[in-house]
XYZ file of C-alpha atoms in Angstrom:
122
model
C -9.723 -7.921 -37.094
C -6.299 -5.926 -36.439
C -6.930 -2.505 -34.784
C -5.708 0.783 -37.060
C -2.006 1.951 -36.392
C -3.650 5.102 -34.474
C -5.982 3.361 -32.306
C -4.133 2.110 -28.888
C -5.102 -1.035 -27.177
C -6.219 -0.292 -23.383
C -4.511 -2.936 -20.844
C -6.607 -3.243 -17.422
C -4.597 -3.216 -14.290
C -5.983 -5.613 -12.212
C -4.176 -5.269 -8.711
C -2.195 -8.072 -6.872
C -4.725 -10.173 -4.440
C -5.333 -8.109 -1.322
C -3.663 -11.439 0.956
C -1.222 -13.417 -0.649
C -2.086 -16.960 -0.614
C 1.531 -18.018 -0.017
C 2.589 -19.910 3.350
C 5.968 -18.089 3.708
C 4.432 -14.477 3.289
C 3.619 -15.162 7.061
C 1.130 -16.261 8.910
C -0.773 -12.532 9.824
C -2.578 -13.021 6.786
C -4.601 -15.874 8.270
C -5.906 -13.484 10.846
C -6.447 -10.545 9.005
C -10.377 -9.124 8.545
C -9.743 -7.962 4.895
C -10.024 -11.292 4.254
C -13.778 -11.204 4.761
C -14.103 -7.951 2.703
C -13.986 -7.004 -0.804
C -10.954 -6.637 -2.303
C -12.697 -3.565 -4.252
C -13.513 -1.459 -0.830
C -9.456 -1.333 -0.502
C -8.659 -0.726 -3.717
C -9.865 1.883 -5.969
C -11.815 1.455 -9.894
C -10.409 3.190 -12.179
C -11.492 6.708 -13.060
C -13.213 6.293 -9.265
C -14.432 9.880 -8.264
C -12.453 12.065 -5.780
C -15.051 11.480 -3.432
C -15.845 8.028 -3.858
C -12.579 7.177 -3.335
C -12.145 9.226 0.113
C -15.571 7.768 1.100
C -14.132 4.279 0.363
C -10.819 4.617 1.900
C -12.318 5.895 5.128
C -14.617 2.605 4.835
C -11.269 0.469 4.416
C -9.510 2.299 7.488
C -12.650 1.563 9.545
C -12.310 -2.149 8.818
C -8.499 -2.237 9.310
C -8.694 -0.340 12.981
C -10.372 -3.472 14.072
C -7.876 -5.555 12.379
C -5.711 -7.489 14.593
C -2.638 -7.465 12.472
C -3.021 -3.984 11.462
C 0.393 -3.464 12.112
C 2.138 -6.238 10.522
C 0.000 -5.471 7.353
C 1.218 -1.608 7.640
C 5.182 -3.037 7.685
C 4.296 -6.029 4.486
C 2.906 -2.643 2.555
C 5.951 -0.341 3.481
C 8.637 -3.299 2.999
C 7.174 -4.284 -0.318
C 6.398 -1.080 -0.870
C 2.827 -1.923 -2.270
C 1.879 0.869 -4.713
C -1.936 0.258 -4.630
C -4.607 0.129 -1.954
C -5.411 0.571 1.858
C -2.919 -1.849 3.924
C -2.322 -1.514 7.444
C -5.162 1.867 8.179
C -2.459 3.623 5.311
C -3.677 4.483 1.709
C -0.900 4.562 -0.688
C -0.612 8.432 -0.837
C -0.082 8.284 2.880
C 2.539 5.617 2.651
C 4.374 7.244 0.404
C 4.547 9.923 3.003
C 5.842 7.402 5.780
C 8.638 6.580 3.300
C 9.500 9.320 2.897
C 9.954 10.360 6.066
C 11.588 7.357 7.064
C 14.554 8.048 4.467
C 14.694 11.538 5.312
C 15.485 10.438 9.138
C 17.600 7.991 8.212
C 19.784 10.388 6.104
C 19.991 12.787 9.268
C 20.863 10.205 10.962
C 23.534 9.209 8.579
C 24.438 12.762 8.789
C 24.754 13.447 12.440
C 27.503 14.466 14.525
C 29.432 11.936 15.426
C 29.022 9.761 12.895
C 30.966 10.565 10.195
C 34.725 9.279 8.954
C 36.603 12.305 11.191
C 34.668 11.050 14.573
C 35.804 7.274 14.182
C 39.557 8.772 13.039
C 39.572 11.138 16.263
């Protein structure tokens, strides 16, 4: 039965697998703990409540500061950028953070004495 012209169909977002399966993605994935855990402790249900979710991301960061490839999963989420979930100890919020940060340095960098057009002419 067709659903009424006011009445909106609800898609579920279903996040992308917490360790891609692929070969080429690299091989920390192999050695990574999440792979024994629940996708669902490192990323959040929908509607999940304020402190739920800070109660689960602390849970996630516990099992990723025992994580031997902690770091390489923290670069794969900032490279991607992955939008969703705890990767690397970082929860999205925080990685957006890191990125931003990242591009701010870089344009003072950009931007520093000595680098410009008039240094390389002088």
């Amino acid at each position: 039965m067709p659903h009424p012209p006011h009445q909106s169909l609800k898609v579920a977002v279903v996040p992308k697998p917490r360790v891609p399966a692929r070969a080429e993605d690299g091989p920390w994935h192999a050695e990574a703990v999440c792979r024994r855990d629940e996708a669902g402790l490192f990323f959040a249900p929908s509607k999940e409540p304020t402190a739920a979710r800070l109660s689960r991301e602390e849970a996630a960061k516990r099992v990723c500061a025992r994580c031997p490839v902690m770091v390489a999963c923290r670069e794969h989420a900032l490279l991607q950028p992955e939008p969703y979930g705890v990767w690397g100890g970082l929860t999205a919020a925080e990685r957006r953070v890191v990125l931003a940060r990242m591009r701010r340095r870089s344009a003072e960098l950009r931007q520093a004495p000595g680098a410009g057009p008039i240094a390389a002419a002088g």
